[in-house]
PDB file of C-alpha atoms in Angstrom:
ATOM      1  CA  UNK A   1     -60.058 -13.870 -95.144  1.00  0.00           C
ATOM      2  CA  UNK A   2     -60.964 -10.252 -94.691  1.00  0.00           C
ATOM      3  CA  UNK A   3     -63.473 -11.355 -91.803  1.00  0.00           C
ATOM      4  CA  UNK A   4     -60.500 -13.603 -90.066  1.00  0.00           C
ATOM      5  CA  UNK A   5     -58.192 -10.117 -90.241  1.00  0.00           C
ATOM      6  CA  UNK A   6     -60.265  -7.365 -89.153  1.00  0.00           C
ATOM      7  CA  UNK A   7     -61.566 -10.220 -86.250  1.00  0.00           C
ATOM      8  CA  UNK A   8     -57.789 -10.471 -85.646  1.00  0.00           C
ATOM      9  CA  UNK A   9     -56.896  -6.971 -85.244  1.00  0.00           C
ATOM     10  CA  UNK A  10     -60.168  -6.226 -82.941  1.00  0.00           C
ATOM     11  CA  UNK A  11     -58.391  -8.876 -80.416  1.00  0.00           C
ATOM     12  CA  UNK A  12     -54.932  -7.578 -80.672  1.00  0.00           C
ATOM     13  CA  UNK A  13     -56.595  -3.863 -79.791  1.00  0.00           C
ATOM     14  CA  UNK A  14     -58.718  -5.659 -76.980  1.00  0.00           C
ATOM     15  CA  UNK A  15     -55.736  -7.561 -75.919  1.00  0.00           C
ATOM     16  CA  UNK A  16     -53.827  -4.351 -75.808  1.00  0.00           C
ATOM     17  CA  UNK A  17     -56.616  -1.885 -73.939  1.00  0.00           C
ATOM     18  CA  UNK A  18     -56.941  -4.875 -71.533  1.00  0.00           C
ATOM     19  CA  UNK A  19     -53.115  -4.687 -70.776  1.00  0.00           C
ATOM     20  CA  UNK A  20     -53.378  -1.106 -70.633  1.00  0.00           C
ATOM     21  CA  UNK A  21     -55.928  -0.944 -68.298  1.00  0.00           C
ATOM     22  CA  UNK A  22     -54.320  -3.310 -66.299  1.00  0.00           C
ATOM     23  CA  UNK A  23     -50.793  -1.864 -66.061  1.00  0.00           C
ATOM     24  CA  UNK A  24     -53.106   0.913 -64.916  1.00  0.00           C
ATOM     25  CA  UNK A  25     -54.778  -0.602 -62.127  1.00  0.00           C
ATOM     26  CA  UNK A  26     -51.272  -2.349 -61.332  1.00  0.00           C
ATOM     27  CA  UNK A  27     -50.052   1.372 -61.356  1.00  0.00           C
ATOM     28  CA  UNK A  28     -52.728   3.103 -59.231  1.00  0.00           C
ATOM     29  CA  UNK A  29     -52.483   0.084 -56.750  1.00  0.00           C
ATOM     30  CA  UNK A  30     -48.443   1.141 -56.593  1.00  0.00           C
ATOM     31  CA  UNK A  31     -49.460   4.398 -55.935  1.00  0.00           C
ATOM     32  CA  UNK A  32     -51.860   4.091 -53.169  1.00  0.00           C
ATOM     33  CA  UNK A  33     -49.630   1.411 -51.611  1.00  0.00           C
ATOM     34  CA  UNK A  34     -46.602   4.235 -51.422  1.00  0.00           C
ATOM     35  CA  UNK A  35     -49.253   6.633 -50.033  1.00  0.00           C
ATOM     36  CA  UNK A  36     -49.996   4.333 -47.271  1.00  0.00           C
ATOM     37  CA  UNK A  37     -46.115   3.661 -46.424  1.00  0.00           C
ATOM     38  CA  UNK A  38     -45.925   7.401 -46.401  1.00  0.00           C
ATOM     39  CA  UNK A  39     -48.480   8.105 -44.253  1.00  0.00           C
ATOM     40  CA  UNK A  40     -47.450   5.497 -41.846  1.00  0.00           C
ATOM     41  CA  UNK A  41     -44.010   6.504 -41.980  1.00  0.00           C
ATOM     42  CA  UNK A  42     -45.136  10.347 -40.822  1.00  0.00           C
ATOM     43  CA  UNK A  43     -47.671   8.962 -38.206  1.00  0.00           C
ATOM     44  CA  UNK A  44     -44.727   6.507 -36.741  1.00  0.00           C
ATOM     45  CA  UNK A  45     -42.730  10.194 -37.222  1.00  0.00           C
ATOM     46  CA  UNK A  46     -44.997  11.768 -35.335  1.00  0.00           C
ATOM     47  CA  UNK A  47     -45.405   9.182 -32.948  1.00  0.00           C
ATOM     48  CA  UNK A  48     -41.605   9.391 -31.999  1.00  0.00           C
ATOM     49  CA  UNK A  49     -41.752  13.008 -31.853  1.00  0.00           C
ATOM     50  CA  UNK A  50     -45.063  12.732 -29.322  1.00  0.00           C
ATOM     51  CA  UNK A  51     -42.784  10.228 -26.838  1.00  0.00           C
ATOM     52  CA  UNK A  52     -39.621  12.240 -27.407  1.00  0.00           C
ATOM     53  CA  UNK A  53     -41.514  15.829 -26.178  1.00  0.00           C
ATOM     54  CA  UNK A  54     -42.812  13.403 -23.250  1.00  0.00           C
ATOM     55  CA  UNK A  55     -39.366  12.030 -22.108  1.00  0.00           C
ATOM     56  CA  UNK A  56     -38.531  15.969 -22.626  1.00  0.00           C
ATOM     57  CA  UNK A  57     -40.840  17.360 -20.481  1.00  0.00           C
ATOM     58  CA  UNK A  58     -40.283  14.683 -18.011  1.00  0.00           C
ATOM     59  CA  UNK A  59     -36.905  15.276 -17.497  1.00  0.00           C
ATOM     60  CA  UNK A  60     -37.059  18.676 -17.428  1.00  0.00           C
ATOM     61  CA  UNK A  61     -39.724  18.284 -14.756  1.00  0.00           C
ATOM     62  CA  UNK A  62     -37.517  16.111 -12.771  1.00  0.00           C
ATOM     63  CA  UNK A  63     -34.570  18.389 -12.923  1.00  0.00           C
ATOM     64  CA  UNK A  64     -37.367  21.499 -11.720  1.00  0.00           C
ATOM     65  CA  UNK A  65     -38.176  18.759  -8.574  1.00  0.00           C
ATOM     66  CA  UNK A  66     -34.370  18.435  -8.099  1.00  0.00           C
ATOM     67  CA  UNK A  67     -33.830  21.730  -8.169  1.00  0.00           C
ATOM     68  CA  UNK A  68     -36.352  22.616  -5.892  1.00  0.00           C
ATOM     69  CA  UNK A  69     -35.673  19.892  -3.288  1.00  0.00           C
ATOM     70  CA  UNK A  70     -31.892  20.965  -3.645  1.00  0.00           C
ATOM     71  CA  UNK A  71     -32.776  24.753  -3.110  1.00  0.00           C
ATOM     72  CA  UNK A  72     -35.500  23.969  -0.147  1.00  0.00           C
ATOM     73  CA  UNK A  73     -32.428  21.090   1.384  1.00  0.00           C
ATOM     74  CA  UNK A  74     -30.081  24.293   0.928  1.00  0.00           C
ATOM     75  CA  UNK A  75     -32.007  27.093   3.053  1.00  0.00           C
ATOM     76  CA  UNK A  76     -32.285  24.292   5.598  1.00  0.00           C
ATOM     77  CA  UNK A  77     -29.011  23.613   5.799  1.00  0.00           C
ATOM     78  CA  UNK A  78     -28.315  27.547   6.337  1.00  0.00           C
ATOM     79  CA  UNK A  79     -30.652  27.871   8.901  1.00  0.00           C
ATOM     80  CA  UNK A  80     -28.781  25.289  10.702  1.00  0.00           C
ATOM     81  CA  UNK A  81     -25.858  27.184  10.073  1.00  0.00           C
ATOM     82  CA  UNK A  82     -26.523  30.591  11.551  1.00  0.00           C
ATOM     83  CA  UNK A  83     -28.448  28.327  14.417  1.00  0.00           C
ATOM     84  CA  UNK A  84     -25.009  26.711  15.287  1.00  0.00           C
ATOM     85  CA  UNK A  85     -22.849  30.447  13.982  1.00  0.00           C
ATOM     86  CA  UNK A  86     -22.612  31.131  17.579  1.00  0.00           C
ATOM     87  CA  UNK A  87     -21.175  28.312  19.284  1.00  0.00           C
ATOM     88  CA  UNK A  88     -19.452  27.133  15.744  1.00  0.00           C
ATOM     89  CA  UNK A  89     -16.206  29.749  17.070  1.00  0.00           C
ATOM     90  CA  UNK A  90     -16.367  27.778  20.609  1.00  0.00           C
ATOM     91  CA  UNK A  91     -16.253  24.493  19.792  1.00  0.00           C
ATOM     92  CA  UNK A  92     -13.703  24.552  16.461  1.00  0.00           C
ATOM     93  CA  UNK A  93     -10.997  26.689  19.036  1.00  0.00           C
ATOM     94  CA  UNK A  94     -11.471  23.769  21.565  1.00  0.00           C
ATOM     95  CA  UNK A  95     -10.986  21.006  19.069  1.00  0.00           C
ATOM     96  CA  UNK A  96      -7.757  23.399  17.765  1.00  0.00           C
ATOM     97  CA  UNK A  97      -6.589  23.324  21.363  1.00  0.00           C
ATOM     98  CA  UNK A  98      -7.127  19.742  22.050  1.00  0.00           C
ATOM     99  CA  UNK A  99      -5.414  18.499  18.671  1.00  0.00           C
ATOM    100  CA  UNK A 100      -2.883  20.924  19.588  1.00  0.00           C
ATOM    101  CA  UNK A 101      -2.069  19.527  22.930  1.00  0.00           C
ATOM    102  CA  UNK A 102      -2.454  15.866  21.880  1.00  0.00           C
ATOM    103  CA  UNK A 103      -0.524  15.886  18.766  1.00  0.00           C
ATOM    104  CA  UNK A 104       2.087  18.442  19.714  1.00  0.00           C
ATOM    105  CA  UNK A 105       2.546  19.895  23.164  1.00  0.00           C
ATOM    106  CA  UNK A 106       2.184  16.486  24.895  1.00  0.00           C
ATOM    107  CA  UNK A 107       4.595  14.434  22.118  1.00  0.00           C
ATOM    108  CA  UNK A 108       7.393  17.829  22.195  1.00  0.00           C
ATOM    109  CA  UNK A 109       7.132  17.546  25.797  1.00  0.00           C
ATOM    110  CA  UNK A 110       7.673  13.517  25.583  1.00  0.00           C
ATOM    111  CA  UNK A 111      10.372  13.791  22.857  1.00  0.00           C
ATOM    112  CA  UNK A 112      12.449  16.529  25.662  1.00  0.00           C
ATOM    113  CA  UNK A 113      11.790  14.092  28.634  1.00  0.00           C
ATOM    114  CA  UNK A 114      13.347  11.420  26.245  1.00  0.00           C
ATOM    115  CA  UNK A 115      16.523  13.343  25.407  1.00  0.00           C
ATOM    116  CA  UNK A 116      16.880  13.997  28.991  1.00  0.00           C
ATOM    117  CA  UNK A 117      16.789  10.488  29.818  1.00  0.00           C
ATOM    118  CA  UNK A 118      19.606   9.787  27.750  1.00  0.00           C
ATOM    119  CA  UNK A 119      21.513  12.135  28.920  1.00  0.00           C
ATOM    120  CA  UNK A 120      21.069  10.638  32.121  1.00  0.00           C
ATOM    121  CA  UNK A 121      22.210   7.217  30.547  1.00  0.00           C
ATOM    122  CA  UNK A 122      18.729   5.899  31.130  1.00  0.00           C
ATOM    123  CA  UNK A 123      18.760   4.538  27.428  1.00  0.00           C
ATOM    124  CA  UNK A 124      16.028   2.383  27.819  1.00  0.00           C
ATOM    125  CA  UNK A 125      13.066   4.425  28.916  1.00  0.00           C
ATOM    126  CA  UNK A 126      14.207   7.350  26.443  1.00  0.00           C
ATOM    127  CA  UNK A 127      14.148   4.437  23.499  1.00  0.00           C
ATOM    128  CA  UNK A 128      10.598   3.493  24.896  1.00  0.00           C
ATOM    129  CA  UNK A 129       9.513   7.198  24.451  1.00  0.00           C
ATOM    130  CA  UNK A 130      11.338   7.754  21.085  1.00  0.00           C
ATOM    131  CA  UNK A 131       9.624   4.564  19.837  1.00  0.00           C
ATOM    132  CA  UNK A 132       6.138   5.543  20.789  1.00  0.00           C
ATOM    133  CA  UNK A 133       5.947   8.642  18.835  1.00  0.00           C
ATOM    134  CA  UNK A 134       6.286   7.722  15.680  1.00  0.00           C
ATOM    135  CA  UNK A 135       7.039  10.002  12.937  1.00  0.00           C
ATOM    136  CA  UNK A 136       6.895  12.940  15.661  1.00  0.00           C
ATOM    137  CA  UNK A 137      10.242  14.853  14.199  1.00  0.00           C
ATOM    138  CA  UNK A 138      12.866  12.748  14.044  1.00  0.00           C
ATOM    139  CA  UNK A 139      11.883  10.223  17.008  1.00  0.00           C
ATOM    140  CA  UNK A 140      12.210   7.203  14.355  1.00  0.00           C
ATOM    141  CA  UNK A 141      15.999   8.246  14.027  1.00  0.00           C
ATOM    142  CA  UNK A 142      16.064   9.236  17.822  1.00  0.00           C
ATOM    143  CA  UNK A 143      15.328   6.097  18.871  1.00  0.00           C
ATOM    144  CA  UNK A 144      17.799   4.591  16.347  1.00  0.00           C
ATOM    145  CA  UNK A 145      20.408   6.332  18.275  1.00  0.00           C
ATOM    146  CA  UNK A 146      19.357   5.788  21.685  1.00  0.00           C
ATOM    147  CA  UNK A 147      20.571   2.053  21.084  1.00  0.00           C
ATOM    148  CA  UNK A 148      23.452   2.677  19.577  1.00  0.00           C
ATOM    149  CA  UNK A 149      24.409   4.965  22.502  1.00  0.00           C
ATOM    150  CA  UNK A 150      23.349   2.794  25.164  1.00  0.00           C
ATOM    151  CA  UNK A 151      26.214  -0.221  23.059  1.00  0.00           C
ATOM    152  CA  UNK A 152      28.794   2.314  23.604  1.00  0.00           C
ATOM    153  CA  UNK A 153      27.779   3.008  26.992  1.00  0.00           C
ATOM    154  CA  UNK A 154      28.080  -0.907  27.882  1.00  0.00           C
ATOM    155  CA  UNK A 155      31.143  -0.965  26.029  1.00  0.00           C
ATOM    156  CA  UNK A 156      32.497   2.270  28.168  1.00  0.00           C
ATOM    157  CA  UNK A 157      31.583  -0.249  31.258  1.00  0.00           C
ATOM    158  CA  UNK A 158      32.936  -3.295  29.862  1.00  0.00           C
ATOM    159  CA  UNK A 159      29.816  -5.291  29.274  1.00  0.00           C
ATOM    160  CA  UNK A 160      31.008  -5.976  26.028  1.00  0.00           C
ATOM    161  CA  UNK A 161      28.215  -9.350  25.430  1.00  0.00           C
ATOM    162  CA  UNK A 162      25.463  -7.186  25.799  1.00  0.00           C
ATOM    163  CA  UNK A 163      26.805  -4.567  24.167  1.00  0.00           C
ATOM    164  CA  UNK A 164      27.763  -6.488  20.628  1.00  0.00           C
ATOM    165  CA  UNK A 165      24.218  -7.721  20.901  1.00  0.00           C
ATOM    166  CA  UNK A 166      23.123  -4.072  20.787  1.00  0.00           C
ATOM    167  CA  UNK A 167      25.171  -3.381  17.442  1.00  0.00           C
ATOM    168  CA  UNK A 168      24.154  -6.534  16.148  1.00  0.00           C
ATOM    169  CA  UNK A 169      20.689  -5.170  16.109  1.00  0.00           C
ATOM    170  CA  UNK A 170      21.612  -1.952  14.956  1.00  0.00           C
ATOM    171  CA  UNK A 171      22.653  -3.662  11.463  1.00  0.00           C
ATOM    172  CA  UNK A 172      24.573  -0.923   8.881  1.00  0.00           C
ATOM    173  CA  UNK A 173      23.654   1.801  11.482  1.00  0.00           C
ATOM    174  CA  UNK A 174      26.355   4.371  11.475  1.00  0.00           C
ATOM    175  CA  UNK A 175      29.725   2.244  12.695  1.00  0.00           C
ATOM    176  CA  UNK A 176      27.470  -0.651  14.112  1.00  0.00           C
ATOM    177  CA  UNK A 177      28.680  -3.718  11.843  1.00  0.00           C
ATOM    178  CA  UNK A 178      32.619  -2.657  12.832  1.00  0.00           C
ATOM    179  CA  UNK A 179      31.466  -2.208  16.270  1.00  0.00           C
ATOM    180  CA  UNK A 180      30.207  -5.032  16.284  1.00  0.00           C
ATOM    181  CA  UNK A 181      33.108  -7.442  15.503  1.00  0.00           C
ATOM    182  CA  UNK A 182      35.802  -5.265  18.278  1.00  0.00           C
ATOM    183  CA  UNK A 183      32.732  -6.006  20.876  1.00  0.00           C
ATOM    184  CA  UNK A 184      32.494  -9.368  20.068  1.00  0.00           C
ATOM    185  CA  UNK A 185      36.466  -9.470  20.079  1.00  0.00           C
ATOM    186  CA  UNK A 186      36.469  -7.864  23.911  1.00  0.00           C
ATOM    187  CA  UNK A 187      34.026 -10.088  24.551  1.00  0.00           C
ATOM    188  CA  UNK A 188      36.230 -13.726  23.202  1.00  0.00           C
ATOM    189  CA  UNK A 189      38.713 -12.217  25.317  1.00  0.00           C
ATOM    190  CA  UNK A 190      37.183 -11.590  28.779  1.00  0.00           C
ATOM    191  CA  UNK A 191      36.073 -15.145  28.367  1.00  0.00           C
ATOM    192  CA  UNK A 192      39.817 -16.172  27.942  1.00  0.00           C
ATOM    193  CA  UNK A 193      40.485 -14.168  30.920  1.00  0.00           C
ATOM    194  CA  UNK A 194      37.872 -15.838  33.238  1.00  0.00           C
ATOM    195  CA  UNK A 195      39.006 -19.128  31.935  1.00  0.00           C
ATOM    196  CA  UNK A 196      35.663 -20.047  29.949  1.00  0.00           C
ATOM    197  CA  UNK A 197      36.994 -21.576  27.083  1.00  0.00           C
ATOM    198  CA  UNK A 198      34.276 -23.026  25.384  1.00  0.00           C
ATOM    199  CA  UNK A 199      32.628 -19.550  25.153  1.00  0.00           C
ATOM    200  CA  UNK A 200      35.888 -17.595  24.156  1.00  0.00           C
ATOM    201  CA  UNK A 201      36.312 -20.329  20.866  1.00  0.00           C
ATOM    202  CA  UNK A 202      32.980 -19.978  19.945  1.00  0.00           C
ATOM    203  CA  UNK A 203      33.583 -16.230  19.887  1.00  0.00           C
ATOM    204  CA  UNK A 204      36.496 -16.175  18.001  1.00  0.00           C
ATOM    205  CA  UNK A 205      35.679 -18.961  15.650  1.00  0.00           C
ATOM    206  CA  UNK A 206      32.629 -16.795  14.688  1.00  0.00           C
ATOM    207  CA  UNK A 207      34.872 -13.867  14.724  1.00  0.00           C
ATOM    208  CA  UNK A 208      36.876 -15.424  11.531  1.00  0.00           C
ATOM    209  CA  UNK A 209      39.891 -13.503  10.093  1.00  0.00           C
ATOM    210  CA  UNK A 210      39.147 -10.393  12.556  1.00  0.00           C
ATOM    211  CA  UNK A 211      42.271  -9.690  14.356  1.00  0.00           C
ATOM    212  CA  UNK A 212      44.207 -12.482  15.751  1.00  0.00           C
ATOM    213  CA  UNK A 213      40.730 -14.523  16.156  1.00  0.00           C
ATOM    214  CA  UNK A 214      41.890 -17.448  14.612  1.00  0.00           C
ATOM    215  CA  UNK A 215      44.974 -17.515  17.204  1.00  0.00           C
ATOM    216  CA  UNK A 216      43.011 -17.112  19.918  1.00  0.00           C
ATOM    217  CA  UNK A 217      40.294 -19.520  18.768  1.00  0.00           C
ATOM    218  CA  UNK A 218      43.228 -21.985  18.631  1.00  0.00           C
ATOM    219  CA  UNK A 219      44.531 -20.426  22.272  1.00  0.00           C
ATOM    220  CA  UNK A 220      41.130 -20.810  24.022  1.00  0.00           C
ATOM    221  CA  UNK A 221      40.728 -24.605  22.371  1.00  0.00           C
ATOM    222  CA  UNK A 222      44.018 -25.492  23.604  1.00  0.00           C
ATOM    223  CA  UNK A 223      43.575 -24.465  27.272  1.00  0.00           C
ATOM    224  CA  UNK A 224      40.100 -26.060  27.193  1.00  0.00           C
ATOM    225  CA  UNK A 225      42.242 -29.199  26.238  1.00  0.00           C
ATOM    226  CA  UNK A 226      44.328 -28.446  29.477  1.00  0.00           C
ATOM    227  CA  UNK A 227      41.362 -28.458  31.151  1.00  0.00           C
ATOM    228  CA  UNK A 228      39.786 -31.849  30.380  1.00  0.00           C
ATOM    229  CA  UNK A 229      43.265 -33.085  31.318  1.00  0.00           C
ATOM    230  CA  UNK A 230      43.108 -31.925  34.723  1.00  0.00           C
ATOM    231  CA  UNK A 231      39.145 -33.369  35.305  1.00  0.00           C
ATOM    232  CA  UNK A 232      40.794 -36.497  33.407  1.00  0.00           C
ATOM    233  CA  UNK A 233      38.782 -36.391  30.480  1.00  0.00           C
ATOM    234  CA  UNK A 234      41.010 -38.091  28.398  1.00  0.00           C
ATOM    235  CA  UNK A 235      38.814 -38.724  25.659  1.00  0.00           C
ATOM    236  CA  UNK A 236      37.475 -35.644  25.326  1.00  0.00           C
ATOM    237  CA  UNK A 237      40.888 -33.942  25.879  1.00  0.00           C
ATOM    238  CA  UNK A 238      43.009 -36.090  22.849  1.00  0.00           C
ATOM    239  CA  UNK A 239      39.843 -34.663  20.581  1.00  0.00           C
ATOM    240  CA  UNK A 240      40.719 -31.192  21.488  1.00  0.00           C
ATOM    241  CA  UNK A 241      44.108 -31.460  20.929  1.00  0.00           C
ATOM    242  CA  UNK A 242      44.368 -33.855  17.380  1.00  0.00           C
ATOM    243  CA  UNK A 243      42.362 -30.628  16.148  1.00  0.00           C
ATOM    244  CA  UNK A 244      45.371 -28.767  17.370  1.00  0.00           C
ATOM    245  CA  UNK A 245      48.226 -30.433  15.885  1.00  0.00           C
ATOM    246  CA  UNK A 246      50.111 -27.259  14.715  1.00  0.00           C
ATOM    247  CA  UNK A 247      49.439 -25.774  17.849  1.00  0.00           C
ATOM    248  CA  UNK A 248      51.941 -25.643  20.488  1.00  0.00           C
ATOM    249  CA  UNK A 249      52.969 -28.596  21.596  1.00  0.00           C
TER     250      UNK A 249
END
């Protein structure tokens, strides 16, 4: 029993030596494995640090090539300079003298030739001239009112169609829209006058409530009426006149 024991106890202290040694090895492999890592870890380190000096340097000698092209492209371009200094004065005072004349001595001159024109009355050339410069001053406006003088110089001769086509086109200009409707009013009226009948209703029926338009709309349908009586257009006539049943007689 003694022999079993002390056999039993030599195992346990070889079982446990064994372990030892083991969790030794087990502890020395650790070791070297995490001084491996490490050193790989400072190498890769390193490594980076190697390519990032490299991009470095090559970009700093890119920007020293920049530079240097930039400064060499620079004392070219000043030598061109000075070379061209001497006419430089020349040619900038004859562009200055040409833009001067094209964009403002020629249009001014233009834009006084205009006014003159309408002075004269000759309201179409001077809107022509107005027209074709633009935003010169106030040509845009000029021309504007070229038209609406040349209506009220057609109205001052009586040409009163023409004319209320001229404010028509003039839209809210100044008075244009009531100038407009007393044109169109002369104009229903002259019609009457020269016995065109068919013309003076139309005017007057587009006229509306303006004045007396719808008396004379009635007026110029009823002697139209008269008319077809006297070429014997019956038909046509009775028409006319069924539409004017409160009219006369």
């Amino acid at each position: 029993r003694e022999m079993i024991g002390k056999n039993l106890a030599d195992f346990r202290e070889e079982q446990r030596v064994r372990a030892e040694r083991e969790k030794a090895i087990r502890e020395e492999q650790m070791r070297e494995t995490q001084r491996r890592i490490r050193e790989a870890e400072l190498r890769m380190q390193e490594q980076r640090e190697r390519e990032r000096q490299e991009e470095e340097n090559r970009r700093q000698e890119l920007a020293r090539q920049k530079a240097e092209e930039k400064k060499k492209k620079n004392e070219k371009t000043n030598k061109l300079l000075k070379k061209i200094g001497l006419i430089s004065g020349c040619v900038l005072g004859a562009l200055f003298l040409t833009y001067a004349v094209i964009w403002h001595i020629i249009p001014y001159s233009r834009y006084l030739h205009a006014t003159d024109l309408m002075k004269q009355h000759a309201y179409e050339e001077a809107y022509d001239i107005f027209a074709s410069l633009g935003d010169f001053k106030d040509s845009e406006e000029m021309a504007t009112e070229t038209r609406y003088q040349r209506a009220l110089y057609l109205v001052s001769n009586a040409d009163y169609k023409e004319a209320s086509e001229e404010f028509l086109a003039l839209g809210g200009y100044k008075d244009s829209k009531e100038q407009y409707s007393e044109t169109r009013y002369q104009y229903g009226l002259e019609a009457l006058s020269d016995s065109d009948w068919q013309t003076a209703a139309e005017v007057f029926k587009e006229l509306g409530h303006y004045k007396d338009s719808p008396t004379q709309y009635k007026e110029a349908n009823y002697q139209y009426g008269l008319s077809l009586m006297e070429n014997s257009e019956w038909k046509k006539a009775e028409d006319v006149f069924i539409s004017l049943l409160d009219y006369k007689d």
